[in-house]
mmCIF file of C-alpha atoms and ligand atoms in Angstrom:
data_model
loop_
_atom_site.group_PDB
_atom_site.id
_atom_site.type_symbol
_atom_site.label_atom_id
_atom_site.label_comp_id
_atom_site.label_asym_id
_atom_site.label_seq_id
_atom_site.Cartn_x
_atom_site.Cartn_y
_atom_site.Cartn_z
ATOM 1 C CA MET A 237 190.849 -74.936 150.698
ATOM 2 C CA THR A 238 189.206 -72.440 148.349
ATOM 3 C CA PRO A 239 188.478 -73.898 144.937
ATOM 4 C CA ILE A 240 190.798 -72.455 142.277
ATOM 5 C CA SER A 241 188.603 -73.485 139.381
ATOM 6 C CA LYS A 242 187.308 -70.528 137.356
ATOM 7 C CA LYS A 243 185.412 -70.008 134.145
ATOM 8 C CA VAL A 244 187.496 -68.049 131.651
ATOM 9 C CA GLY A 245 185.798 -66.217 128.779
ATOM 10 C CA VAL A 246 188.007 -65.470 125.790
ATOM 11 C CA LEU A 247 187.182 -62.819 123.178
ATOM 12 C CA GLY A 248 188.373 -64.556 120.025
ATOM 13 C CA ALA A 249 188.592 -68.245 119.188
ATOM 14 C CA GLY A 250 191.868 -68.619 117.324
ATOM 15 C CA GLN A 251 195.022 -70.556 118.152
ATOM 16 C CA LEU A 252 195.886 -68.399 121.160
ATOM 17 C CA GLY A 253 192.538 -69.197 122.790
ATOM 18 C CA ARG A 254 193.053 -72.845 121.908
ATOM 19 C CA MET A 255 196.477 -72.966 123.589
ATOM 20 C CA LEU A 256 195.172 -71.033 126.624
ATOM 21 C CA ALA A 257 192.464 -73.652 127.098
ATOM 22 C CA LEU A 258 194.885 -76.542 126.575
ATOM 23 C CA ALA A 259 197.053 -75.038 129.341
ATOM 24 C CA GLY A 260 194.183 -74.176 131.650
ATOM 25 C CA TYR A 261 192.253 -77.459 131.753
ATOM 26 C CA PRO A 262 194.884 -79.288 133.861
ATOM 27 C CA LEU A 263 194.379 -76.566 136.494
ATOM 28 C CA GLY A 264 190.638 -77.251 136.509
ATOM 29 C CA GLN A 265 189.637 -74.088 134.644
ATOM 30 C CA LYS A 266 186.758 -73.997 132.174
ATOM 31 C CA PHE A 267 186.689 -71.988 128.945
ATOM 32 C CA GLY A 268 184.216 -70.206 126.720
ATOM 33 C CA PHE A 269 184.995 -68.343 123.492
ATOM 34 C CA TYR A 270 183.440 -65.551 121.496
ATOM 35 C CA GLY A 271 184.159 -66.270 117.836
ATOM 36 C CA MET A 272 182.952 -65.710 114.312
ATOM 37 C CA SER A 273 182.416 -69.319 113.218
ATOM 38 C CA ASP A 274 182.289 -72.740 114.798
ATOM 39 C CA ASP A 275 185.256 -74.061 112.861
ATOM 40 C CA GLU A 276 187.785 -71.717 114.484
ATOM 41 C CA PRO A 277 190.774 -73.313 116.286
ATOM 42 C CA SER A 278 189.254 -72.968 119.780
ATOM 43 C CA ALA A 279 185.767 -74.079 118.792
ATOM 44 C CA LEU A 280 185.700 -77.546 120.346
ATOM 45 C CA LEU A 281 187.684 -76.591 123.427
ATOM 46 C CA GLY A 282 184.919 -74.907 125.351
ATOM 47 C CA GLN A 283 181.538 -73.232 125.124
ATOM 48 C CA MET A 284 181.401 -71.436 121.790
ATOM 49 C CA HIS A 285 179.417 -68.203 121.583
ATOM 50 C CA LEU A 286 179.122 -67.128 117.974
ATOM 51 C CA HIS A 287 178.912 -63.492 116.992
ATOM 52 C CA ASN A 288 175.358 -62.825 115.903
ATOM 53 C CA ASP A 289 174.008 -59.360 115.075
ATOM 54 C CA ASP A 290 170.525 -60.384 116.216
ATOM 55 C CA ALA A 291 171.322 -62.019 119.562
ATOM 56 C CA ASP A 292 173.401 -61.016 122.550
ATOM 57 C CA THR A 293 175.681 -64.029 122.482
ATOM 58 C CA LEU A 294 178.542 -61.983 123.920
ATOM 59 C CA GLN A 295 176.422 -61.192 126.968
ATOM 60 C CA GLU A 296 175.862 -64.944 127.425
ATOM 61 C CA LEU A 297 179.623 -65.529 127.453
ATOM 62 C CA VAL A 298 180.167 -62.680 129.942
ATOM 63 C CA LYS A 299 177.475 -64.206 132.206
ATOM 64 C CA PHE A 300 179.209 -67.611 132.007
ATOM 65 C CA ALA A 301 182.655 -66.199 132.804
ATOM 66 C CA ASP A 302 184.269 -65.412 136.180
ATOM 67 C CA VAL A 303 187.023 -63.601 134.312
ATOM 68 C CA MET A 304 187.422 -62.422 130.730
ATOM 69 C CA THR A 305 190.494 -62.102 128.546
ATOM 70 C CA TYR A 306 191.141 -61.508 124.847
ATOM 71 C CA GLU A 307 193.340 -62.777 122.047
ATOM 72 C CA SER A 308 194.108 -59.601 120.158
ATOM 73 C CA GLU A 309 195.235 -56.037 120.841
ATOM 74 C CA ASN A 310 192.773 -55.023 118.128
ATOM 75 C CA THR A 311 189.848 -55.895 120.428
ATOM 76 C CA ASP A 312 187.298 -53.067 120.686
ATOM 77 C CA LEU A 313 188.370 -50.893 123.640
ATOM 78 C CA GLU A 314 184.842 -49.657 124.404
ATOM 79 C CA LEU A 315 183.621 -53.231 124.540
ATOM 80 C CA ILE A 316 186.326 -54.111 127.083
ATOM 81 C CA GLU A 317 185.400 -51.032 129.161
ATOM 82 C CA GLU A 318 181.747 -52.065 129.064
ATOM 83 C CA ILE A 319 182.408 -55.696 130.057
ATOM 84 C CA SER A 320 184.698 -54.497 132.876
ATOM 85 C CA ARG A 321 181.679 -52.887 134.593
ATOM 86 C CA THR A 322 180.284 -56.330 135.398
ATOM 87 C CA THR A 323 183.134 -58.830 135.047
ATOM 88 C CA PRO A 324 186.896 -58.493 135.540
ATOM 89 C CA VAL A 325 188.775 -58.296 132.238
ATOM 90 C CA TYR A 326 192.538 -58.896 132.187
ATOM 91 C CA PRO A 327 194.665 -57.311 130.867
ATOM 92 C CA SER A 328 192.607 -54.225 131.725
ATOM 93 C CA ALA A 329 191.327 -51.570 129.334
ATOM 94 C CA ARG A 330 194.274 -49.395 130.405
ATOM 95 C CA SER A 331 196.825 -51.875 129.036
ATOM 96 C CA LEU A 332 194.778 -52.478 125.904
ATOM 97 C CA LYS A 333 194.424 -48.749 125.170
ATOM 98 C CA VAL A 334 198.186 -48.153 125.241
ATOM 99 C CA CYS A 335 199.093 -51.347 123.352
ATOM 100 C CA GLN A 336 196.646 -50.763 120.506
ATOM 101 C CA HIS A 337 197.947 -47.345 119.513
ATOM 102 C CA ARG A 338 201.558 -47.087 118.346
ATOM 103 C CA GLY A 339 201.696 -43.386 119.235
ATOM 104 C CA LEU A 340 200.476 -43.861 122.827
ATOM 105 C CA GLU A 341 202.757 -46.871 123.142
ATOM 106 C CA LYS A 342 205.864 -44.952 122.046
ATOM 107 C CA GLU A 343 204.944 -41.933 124.219
ATOM 108 C CA THR A 344 204.677 -44.335 127.158
ATOM 109 C CA PHE A 345 208.127 -45.825 126.375
ATOM 110 C CA LYS A 346 209.589 -42.315 126.149
ATOM 111 C CA ARG A 347 207.981 -41.102 129.388
ATOM 112 C CA LEU A 348 209.197 -44.195 131.248
ATOM 113 C CA GLY A 349 212.758 -43.858 129.953
ATOM 114 C CA ILE A 350 212.561 -46.964 127.728
ATOM 115 C CA PRO A 351 214.658 -46.265 124.606
ATOM 116 C CA CYS A 352 212.747 -46.370 121.305
ATOM 117 C CA ALA A 353 213.084 -44.895 117.804
ATOM 118 C CA PRO A 354 212.360 -41.161 117.539
ATOM 119 C CA PHE A 355 208.869 -40.731 116.038
ATOM 120 C CA GLU A 356 206.304 -38.204 114.816
ATOM 121 C CA ILE A 357 202.539 -38.587 114.466
ATOM 122 C CA VAL A 358 201.231 -37.331 111.113
ATOM 123 C CA THR A 359 197.732 -36.810 109.721
ATOM 124 C CA SER A 360 198.445 -35.113 106.375
ATOM 125 C CA LEU A 361 200.948 -35.146 103.519
ATOM 126 C CA GLU A 362 202.327 -31.803 104.753
ATOM 127 C CA GLU A 363 202.845 -33.212 108.249
ATOM 128 C CA LEU A 364 204.544 -36.271 106.758
ATOM 129 C CA GLN A 365 206.897 -33.991 104.799
ATOM 130 C CA ALA A 366 207.680 -32.055 108.011
ATOM 131 C CA ALA A 367 208.234 -35.307 109.934
ATOM 132 C CA VAL A 368 210.687 -36.547 107.280
ATOM 133 C CA ASP A 369 212.528 -33.213 107.608
ATOM 134 C CA ILE A 370 212.902 -33.920 111.356
ATOM 135 C CA LEU A 371 213.612 -37.676 111.336
ATOM 136 C CA GLY A 372 215.359 -38.048 107.993
ATOM 137 C CA VAL A 373 215.440 -41.191 105.813
ATOM 138 C CA PRO A 374 215.383 -44.112 105.913
ATOM 139 C CA SER A 375 212.305 -44.126 108.105
ATOM 140 C CA VAL A 376 209.266 -46.334 108.557
ATOM 141 C CA LEU A 377 205.701 -45.102 108.143
ATOM 142 C CA LYS A 378 203.066 -47.149 109.981
ATOM 143 C CA THR A 379 199.369 -46.931 110.725
ATOM 144 C CA THR A 380 198.910 -45.996 114.401
ATOM 145 C CA THR A 381 196.351 -48.759 114.894
ATOM 146 C CA GLU A 382 195.500 -52.208 113.533
ATOM 147 C CA GLY A 383 198.872 -53.055 111.957
ATOM 148 C CA TYR A 384 200.085 -56.627 112.360
ATOM 149 C CA ASP A 385 202.598 -58.994 110.729
ATOM 150 C CA GLY A 386 204.234 -56.017 108.971
ATOM 151 C CA LYS A 387 200.918 -54.923 107.366
ATOM 152 C CA GLY A 388 200.160 -51.205 107.304
ATOM 153 C CA GLN A 389 203.821 -50.209 106.866
ATOM 154 C CA PHE A 390 205.906 -48.399 104.282
ATOM 155 C CA ILE A 391 209.678 -47.959 104.381
ATOM 156 C CA LEU A 392 210.752 -44.562 103.056
ATOM 157 C CA LYS A 393 214.190 -45.038 101.538
ATOM 158 C CA ASP A 394 214.500 -41.463 100.308
ATOM 159 C CA GLU A 395 212.467 -38.270 100.162
ATOM 160 C CA ASP A 396 210.999 -39.170 96.758
ATOM 161 C CA ASP A 397 209.014 -41.918 98.508
ATOM 162 C CA ILE A 398 206.945 -39.477 100.582
ATOM 163 C CA GLU A 399 204.011 -39.096 98.180
ATOM 164 C CA GLU A 400 203.778 -42.796 97.410
ATOM 165 C CA ALA A 401 203.947 -43.655 101.116
ATOM 166 C CA TRP A 402 201.148 -41.215 101.854
ATOM 167 C CA LYS A 403 199.078 -42.546 98.927
ATOM 168 C CA THR A 404 199.580 -46.143 100.149
ATOM 169 C CA LEU A 405 198.771 -45.636 103.834
ATOM 170 C CA GLY A 406 197.474 -42.084 104.131
ATOM 171 C CA ASP A 407 194.204 -40.321 104.908
ATOM 172 C CA ARG A 408 194.377 -41.673 108.421
ATOM 173 C CA GLU A 409 196.578 -41.113 111.445
ATOM 174 C CA LEU A 410 200.082 -42.478 110.857
ATOM 175 C CA ILE A 411 203.334 -42.651 112.765
ATOM 176 C CA LEU A 412 206.737 -42.064 111.196
ATOM 177 C CA GLU A 413 209.638 -43.735 113.003
ATOM 178 C CA ARG A 414 213.330 -43.351 112.344
ATOM 179 C CA PHE A 415 214.690 -46.579 110.834
ATOM 180 C CA VAL A 416 216.568 -48.554 113.478
ATOM 181 C CA ASP A 417 219.785 -50.217 112.364
ATOM 182 C CA PHE A 418 219.480 -53.366 114.445
ATOM 183 C CA HIS A 419 221.520 -56.580 114.731
ATOM 184 C CA ARG A 420 218.732 -58.839 115.905
ATOM 185 C CA GLU A 421 215.060 -58.690 116.834
ATOM 186 C CA LEU A 422 214.391 -59.871 120.365
ATOM 187 C CA SER A 423 211.355 -60.119 122.599
ATOM 188 C CA ILE A 424 210.664 -60.621 126.258
ATOM 189 C CA ILE A 425 207.538 -61.927 127.914
ATOM 190 C CA ALA A 426 206.564 -60.887 131.436
ATOM 191 C CA VAL A 427 203.639 -62.012 133.566
ATOM 192 C CA ARG A 428 202.052 -60.265 136.538
ATOM 193 C CA ASN A 429 199.143 -61.325 138.718
ATOM 194 C CA ALA A 430 196.885 -59.073 140.777
ATOM 195 C CA ASN A 431 199.021 -59.727 143.895
ATOM 196 C CA ASN A 432 201.889 -57.949 142.113
ATOM 197 C CA GLU A 433 203.830 -61.177 141.729
ATOM 198 C CA HIS A 434 205.758 -61.021 138.464
ATOM 199 C CA VAL A 435 208.004 -63.294 136.435
ATOM 200 C CA PHE A 436 210.060 -62.841 133.265
ATOM 201 C CA TYR A 437 210.993 -65.294 130.547
ATOM 202 C CA PRO A 438 214.456 -65.040 128.990
ATOM 203 C CA LEU A 439 214.946 -62.816 125.949
ATOM 204 C CA VAL A 440 214.391 -64.723 122.711
ATOM 205 C CA GLN A 441 215.522 -64.007 119.156
ATOM 206 C CA ASN A 442 212.872 -63.668 116.448
ATOM 207 C CA VAL A 443 213.504 -64.098 112.727
ATOM 208 C CA HIS A 444 210.896 -62.659 110.346
ATOM 209 C CA HIS A 445 210.328 -63.086 106.627
ATOM 210 C CA LYS A 446 208.056 -60.649 104.779
ATOM 211 C CA GLY A 447 206.861 -59.262 108.108
ATOM 212 C CA ILE A 448 205.817 -62.664 109.521
ATOM 213 C CA LEU A 449 207.613 -64.418 112.374
ATOM 214 C CA ARG A 450 209.213 -67.589 110.955
ATOM 215 C CA TYR A 451 211.198 -68.857 113.911
ATOM 216 C CA THR A 452 212.281 -68.040 117.447
ATOM 217 C CA ILE A 453 215.485 -69.097 119.212
ATOM 218 C CA ALA A 454 215.018 -69.399 122.971
ATOM 219 C CA PRO A 455 216.849 -68.174 124.919
ATOM 220 C CA ALA A 456 218.510 -65.730 122.495
ATOM 221 C CA GLN A 457 222.202 -66.628 122.418
ATOM 222 C CA GLU A 458 225.042 -64.430 123.675
ATOM 223 C CA ILE A 459 222.897 -62.124 125.731
ATOM 224 C CA PRO A 460 224.938 -60.606 128.561
ATOM 225 C CA GLU A 461 223.269 -60.788 131.975
ATOM 226 C CA MET A 462 223.100 -56.959 131.963
ATOM 227 C CA VAL A 463 221.000 -56.943 128.782
ATOM 228 C CA GLN A 464 218.505 -59.479 130.189
ATOM 229 C CA LYS A 465 218.334 -57.323 133.342
ATOM 230 C CA ALA A 466 217.738 -54.170 131.258
ATOM 231 C CA ALA A 467 214.848 -55.864 129.433
ATOM 232 C CA GLU A 468 213.374 -57.036 132.750
ATOM 233 C CA THR A 469 213.630 -53.506 134.132
ATOM 234 C CA PHE A 470 211.704 -52.157 131.108
ATOM 235 C CA MET A 471 209.039 -54.788 131.702
ATOM 236 C CA GLN A 472 208.839 -54.074 135.413
ATOM 237 C CA VAL A 473 208.305 -50.374 134.741
ATOM 238 C CA LEU A 474 205.630 -51.139 132.105
ATOM 239 C CA LEU A 475 203.804 -53.678 134.298
ATOM 240 C CA ASP A 476 203.680 -51.129 137.130
ATOM 241 C CA GLU A 477 202.648 -48.236 134.886
ATOM 242 C CA LEU A 478 199.795 -50.213 133.301
ATOM 243 C CA ASP A 479 198.858 -52.076 136.499
ATOM 244 C CA HIS A 480 198.985 -54.983 134.087
ATOM 245 C CA VAL A 481 197.538 -58.405 134.930
ATOM 246 C CA GLY A 482 198.351 -61.294 132.562
ATOM 247 C CA VAL A 483 201.079 -61.734 129.975
ATOM 248 C CA LEU A 484 202.750 -58.668 128.457
ATOM 249 C CA THR A 485 205.146 -59.040 125.504
ATOM 250 C CA LEU A 486 207.692 -56.455 124.443
ATOM 251 C CA GLU A 487 209.402 -56.605 121.035
ATOM 252 C CA LEU A 488 212.869 -55.087 121.010
ATOM 253 C CA PHE A 489 215.692 -54.263 118.639
ATOM 254 C CA GLU A 490 219.253 -55.137 119.654
ATOM 255 C CA THR A 491 221.459 -52.249 118.507
ATOM 256 C CA ASP A 492 225.009 -50.985 119.033
ATOM 257 C CA SER A 493 223.714 -48.642 121.712
ATOM 258 C CA GLY A 494 221.640 -51.283 123.548
ATOM 259 C CA LEU A 495 218.019 -52.413 123.437
ATOM 260 C CA MET A 496 215.318 -50.285 121.809
ATOM 261 C CA ALA A 497 211.619 -51.019 122.264
ATOM 262 C CA ASN A 498 209.562 -51.534 119.117
ATOM 263 C CA GLU A 499 206.074 -52.499 120.254
ATOM 264 C CA MET A 500 204.222 -54.420 122.910
ATOM 265 C CA ALA A 501 201.252 -56.757 123.053
ATOM 266 C CA PRO A 502 198.944 -57.298 126.057
ATOM 267 C CA ARG A 503 198.676 -61.016 125.405
ATOM 268 C CA VAL A 504 200.362 -64.340 124.904
ATOM 269 C CA HIS A 505 202.646 -64.044 121.910
ATOM 270 C CA ASN A 506 203.888 -66.152 119.002
ATOM 271 C CA SER A 507 207.470 -65.656 120.242
ATOM 272 C CA GLY A 508 206.439 -67.399 123.481
ATOM 273 C CA HIS A 509 205.071 -70.622 121.963
ATOM 274 C CA TRP A 510 208.383 -72.380 122.719
ATOM 275 C CA THR A 511 207.495 -72.173 126.436
ATOM 276 C CA ILE A 512 204.868 -74.945 126.074
ATOM 277 C CA GLU A 513 207.551 -77.631 126.097
ATOM 278 C CA GLY A 514 210.597 -75.429 126.590
ATOM 279 C CA ALA A 515 209.910 -73.758 129.950
ATOM 280 C CA GLN A 516 208.864 -75.038 133.372
ATOM 281 C CA THR A 517 205.560 -73.161 132.973
ATOM 282 C CA SER A 518 204.236 -72.063 129.594
ATOM 283 C CA GLN A 519 203.218 -68.490 128.804
ATOM 284 C CA PHE A 520 199.663 -69.820 128.365
ATOM 285 C CA GLU A 521 199.511 -71.449 131.791
ATOM 286 C CA ASN A 522 201.057 -68.369 133.394
ATOM 287 C CA HIS A 523 198.488 -66.114 131.700
ATOM 288 C CA VAL A 524 195.673 -68.316 133.007
ATOM 289 C CA ARG A 525 197.289 -68.384 136.465
ATOM 290 C CA ALA A 526 197.680 -64.576 136.453
ATOM 291 C CA ILE A 527 194.123 -63.738 135.395
ATOM 292 C CA CYS A 528 192.645 -66.356 137.745
ATOM 293 C CA GLY A 529 194.544 -64.955 140.756
ATOM 294 C CA LEU A 530 196.844 -67.967 141.161
ATOM 295 C CA PRO A 531 200.563 -68.006 142.038
ATOM 296 C CA LEU A 532 202.761 -67.765 138.950
ATOM 297 C CA GLY A 533 204.920 -70.647 137.746
ATOM 298 C CA SER A 534 208.649 -70.823 137.069
ATOM 299 C CA THR A 535 209.806 -69.410 133.726
ATOM 300 C CA GLU A 536 213.079 -71.379 133.736
ATOM 301 C CA PRO A 537 213.924 -73.097 130.434
ATOM 302 C CA ARG A 538 213.939 -76.901 130.615
ATOM 303 C CA GLN A 539 216.954 -77.273 128.298
ATOM 304 C CA PRO A 540 219.910 -75.189 127.085
ATOM 305 C CA ILE A 541 218.296 -74.067 123.817
ATOM 306 C CA ALA A 542 215.033 -74.389 121.896
ATOM 307 C CA ALA A 543 213.593 -73.236 118.603
ATOM 308 C CA MET A 544 209.982 -72.586 117.683
ATOM 309 C CA VAL A 545 209.285 -72.772 113.954
ATOM 310 C CA ASN A 546 206.001 -71.476 112.536
ATOM 311 C CA ILE A 547 204.122 -73.542 109.959
ATOM 312 C CA ILE A 548 202.820 -70.983 107.501
ATOM 313 C CA GLY A 549 200.590 -71.192 104.436
ATOM 314 C CA GLU A 550 200.681 -74.957 103.925
ATOM 315 C CA THR A 551 200.951 -77.735 106.476
ATOM 316 C CA GLY A 552 204.020 -79.335 104.830
ATOM 317 C CA PRO A 553 205.764 -82.628 105.657
ATOM 318 C CA VAL A 554 204.764 -82.752 109.341
ATOM 319 C CA GLU A 555 205.640 -86.490 109.489
ATOM 320 C CA LYS A 556 209.272 -85.374 109.532
ATOM 321 C CA VAL A 557 208.583 -83.387 112.683
ATOM 322 C CA LEU A 558 206.670 -86.264 114.276
ATOM 323 C CA LYS A 559 209.623 -88.581 113.693
ATOM 324 C CA LYS A 560 212.019 -86.461 115.755
ATOM 325 C CA SER A 561 212.013 -87.306 119.439
ATOM 326 C CA ASN A 562 213.010 -83.751 120.426
ATOM 327 C CA ALA A 563 210.325 -82.075 118.271
ATOM 328 C CA PHE A 564 206.813 -81.159 119.388
ATOM 329 C CA LEU A 565 204.113 -80.465 116.824
ATOM 330 C CA HIS A 566 201.119 -78.151 117.259
ATOM 331 C CA LEU A 567 198.556 -77.837 114.482
ATOM 332 C CA TYR A 568 195.780 -75.305 114.955
ATOM 333 C CA ASP A 569 193.167 -77.043 112.800
ATOM 334 C CA LYS A 570 193.056 -74.204 110.252
ATOM 335 C CA SER A 571 192.637 -74.472 106.481
ATOM 336 C CA GLN A 572 195.677 -73.714 104.319
ATOM 337 C CA ARG A 573 196.043 -70.178 102.966
ATOM 338 C CA ALA A 574 199.112 -68.179 101.913
ATOM 339 C CA GLY A 575 200.650 -66.339 104.861
ATOM 340 C CA ARG A 576 198.347 -67.983 107.432
ATOM 341 C CA LYS A 577 199.798 -69.369 110.676
ATOM 342 C CA LEU A 578 198.600 -72.993 110.649
ATOM 343 C CA GLY A 579 200.733 -74.377 113.451
ATOM 344 C CA HIS A 580 204.219 -74.506 114.887
ATOM 345 C CA PHE A 581 206.740 -76.973 116.205
ATOM 346 C CA THR A 582 209.266 -76.669 118.971
ATOM 347 C CA LEU A 583 212.691 -78.306 118.965
ATOM 348 C CA LEU A 584 214.505 -78.813 122.254
ATOM 349 C CA SER A 585 218.249 -79.187 122.177
ATOM 350 C CA ASP A 586 221.446 -79.380 124.218
ATOM 351 C CA SER A 587 223.535 -77.145 121.972
ATOM 352 C CA GLN A 588 223.226 -74.474 119.325
ATOM 353 C CA ASP A 589 224.987 -76.696 116.759
ATOM 354 C CA ALA A 590 222.618 -79.610 117.331
ATOM 355 C CA LEU A 591 219.633 -77.273 117.195
ATOM 356 C CA PHE A 592 220.696 -75.736 113.873
ATOM 357 C CA LYS A 593 221.265 -79.201 112.441
ATOM 358 C CA ASP A 594 217.674 -80.112 113.368
ATOM 359 C CA ILE A 595 216.359 -76.862 111.895
ATOM 360 C CA LYS A 596 218.261 -77.619 108.677
ATOM 361 C CA ASP A 597 216.718 -81.120 108.522
ATOM 362 C CA LEU A 598 213.304 -79.441 108.724
ATOM 363 C CA ASN A 599 213.985 -76.540 106.384
ATOM 364 C CA ASP A 600 210.918 -77.388 104.247
ATOM 365 C CA PHE A 601 209.106 -75.244 106.812
ATOM 366 C CA LEU A 602 211.308 -72.197 106.311
ATOM 367 C CA PRO A 603 211.112 -69.764 103.404
ATOM 368 C CA ILE A 604 214.805 -69.937 102.491
HETATM 369 P P1 AMP B 1278 206.031 -53.949 113.700
HETATM 370 O O1 AMP B 1278 204.694 -54.172 113.091
HETATM 371 O O2 AMP B 1278 206.189 -52.595 114.321
HETATM 372 O O3 AMP B 1278 206.431 -55.065 114.620
HETATM 373 O O4 AMP B 1278 207.085 -54.014 112.500
HETATM 374 C C1 AMP B 1278 207.257 -55.166 111.711
HETATM 375 C C2 AMP B 1278 208.724 -55.331 111.364
HETATM 376 O O5 AMP B 1278 209.201 -54.188 110.656
HETATM 377 C C3 AMP B 1278 209.609 -55.424 112.601
HETATM 378 O O6 AMP B 1278 209.643 -56.752 113.060
HETATM 379 C C4 AMP B 1278 210.939 -54.948 112.035
HETATM 380 O O7 AMP B 1278 211.583 -55.984 111.319
HETATM 381 C C5 AMP B 1278 210.537 -53.881 111.048
HETATM 382 N N1 AMP B 1278 210.536 -52.527 111.688
HETATM 383 C C6 AMP B 1278 209.522 -51.957 112.339
HETATM 384 N N2 AMP B 1278 209.844 -50.727 112.803
HETATM 385 C C7 AMP B 1278 211.112 -50.519 112.422
HETATM 386 C C8 AMP B 1278 212.043 -49.426 112.589
HETATM 387 N N3 AMP B 1278 211.705 -48.298 113.217
HETATM 388 N N4 AMP B 1278 213.279 -49.581 112.092
HETATM 389 C C9 AMP B 1278 213.663 -50.714 111.438
HETATM 390 N N5 AMP B 1278 212.820 -51.759 111.220
HETATM 391 C C10 AMP B 1278 211.567 -51.672 111.711
#
């Protein structure tokens, strides 16, 4: 039997790297991280290679690794292209390039027949004015790169907002999108390995507050089979187009006229944390399996319904979570700071009513 054990190098050392390692060790994989400081969440879970302007610590990690992956779509594309010359990097530079630019991403959706909001790329106040003439208001202005958790965005409610929007975000490339009148925000996670095996998790519902994901309901309730199938078809087309290996997440709006794609991420995703206890195989284990060339695991939920609640800003009364037999706590070993994701917990339940009762008992962790 060929050994399946591989050394995985992760660019980044945050909670995603930490949960990848926690999922990969039972399979015999080893981990190394490239981080900024040795108190990051992944630090004690593998070899830590600290960024250092005077030493090639990244090269040491690449030498250690059989395969490389990354935690963020904001990872330097040129760096990924360079590493790929000597060591496989998954997802590949092709996936990363599309996922890190909202314009390229939306053009890809459009070309592949995946519905998304009409959009215009703008690089000046005049172009923004022209784009508003085409798309109308309300519309959402976003930076084409580096936006996350709702940062780098401005909602234009009427035409008087144009100058302020440009002043707030402008002097760089921006994308204006027509405002989507949605019922719910959903996401779907797909995984593909290099043998073109692919699996899909069920659609989940995501609830945000001030641009940050607060909780996820998994699976999203009252999703007709056809809608799940439509989301899987979008993912299949994207996986094929990008020749994607690893986890790919697509955020979607549920609207009167069906699903509309918002954005995608070439990585394990906060809306997939419920899979650690809630699915037969977690998104983290499936990412490790995919990038290490292993067969993928079942994505079936283990129970009728689950919720994943983020712990944000302050740790809060986690004893309450620990006392519940159907709750599973994950703390990322990060210091408290407003808006910072410090951990999450997952609740497993038999019914929506029971789940919402549990969420209510633990509402100290929610903003409202
Ligand atoms: P994003 O960074 O693109 O995920 O956007 C952050 C949040 O802004 C989303 O989760 C939505 O709640 C909202 N949003 C983004 N784009 C649009 C849009 N075109 N129409 C309506 N809401 C949007």
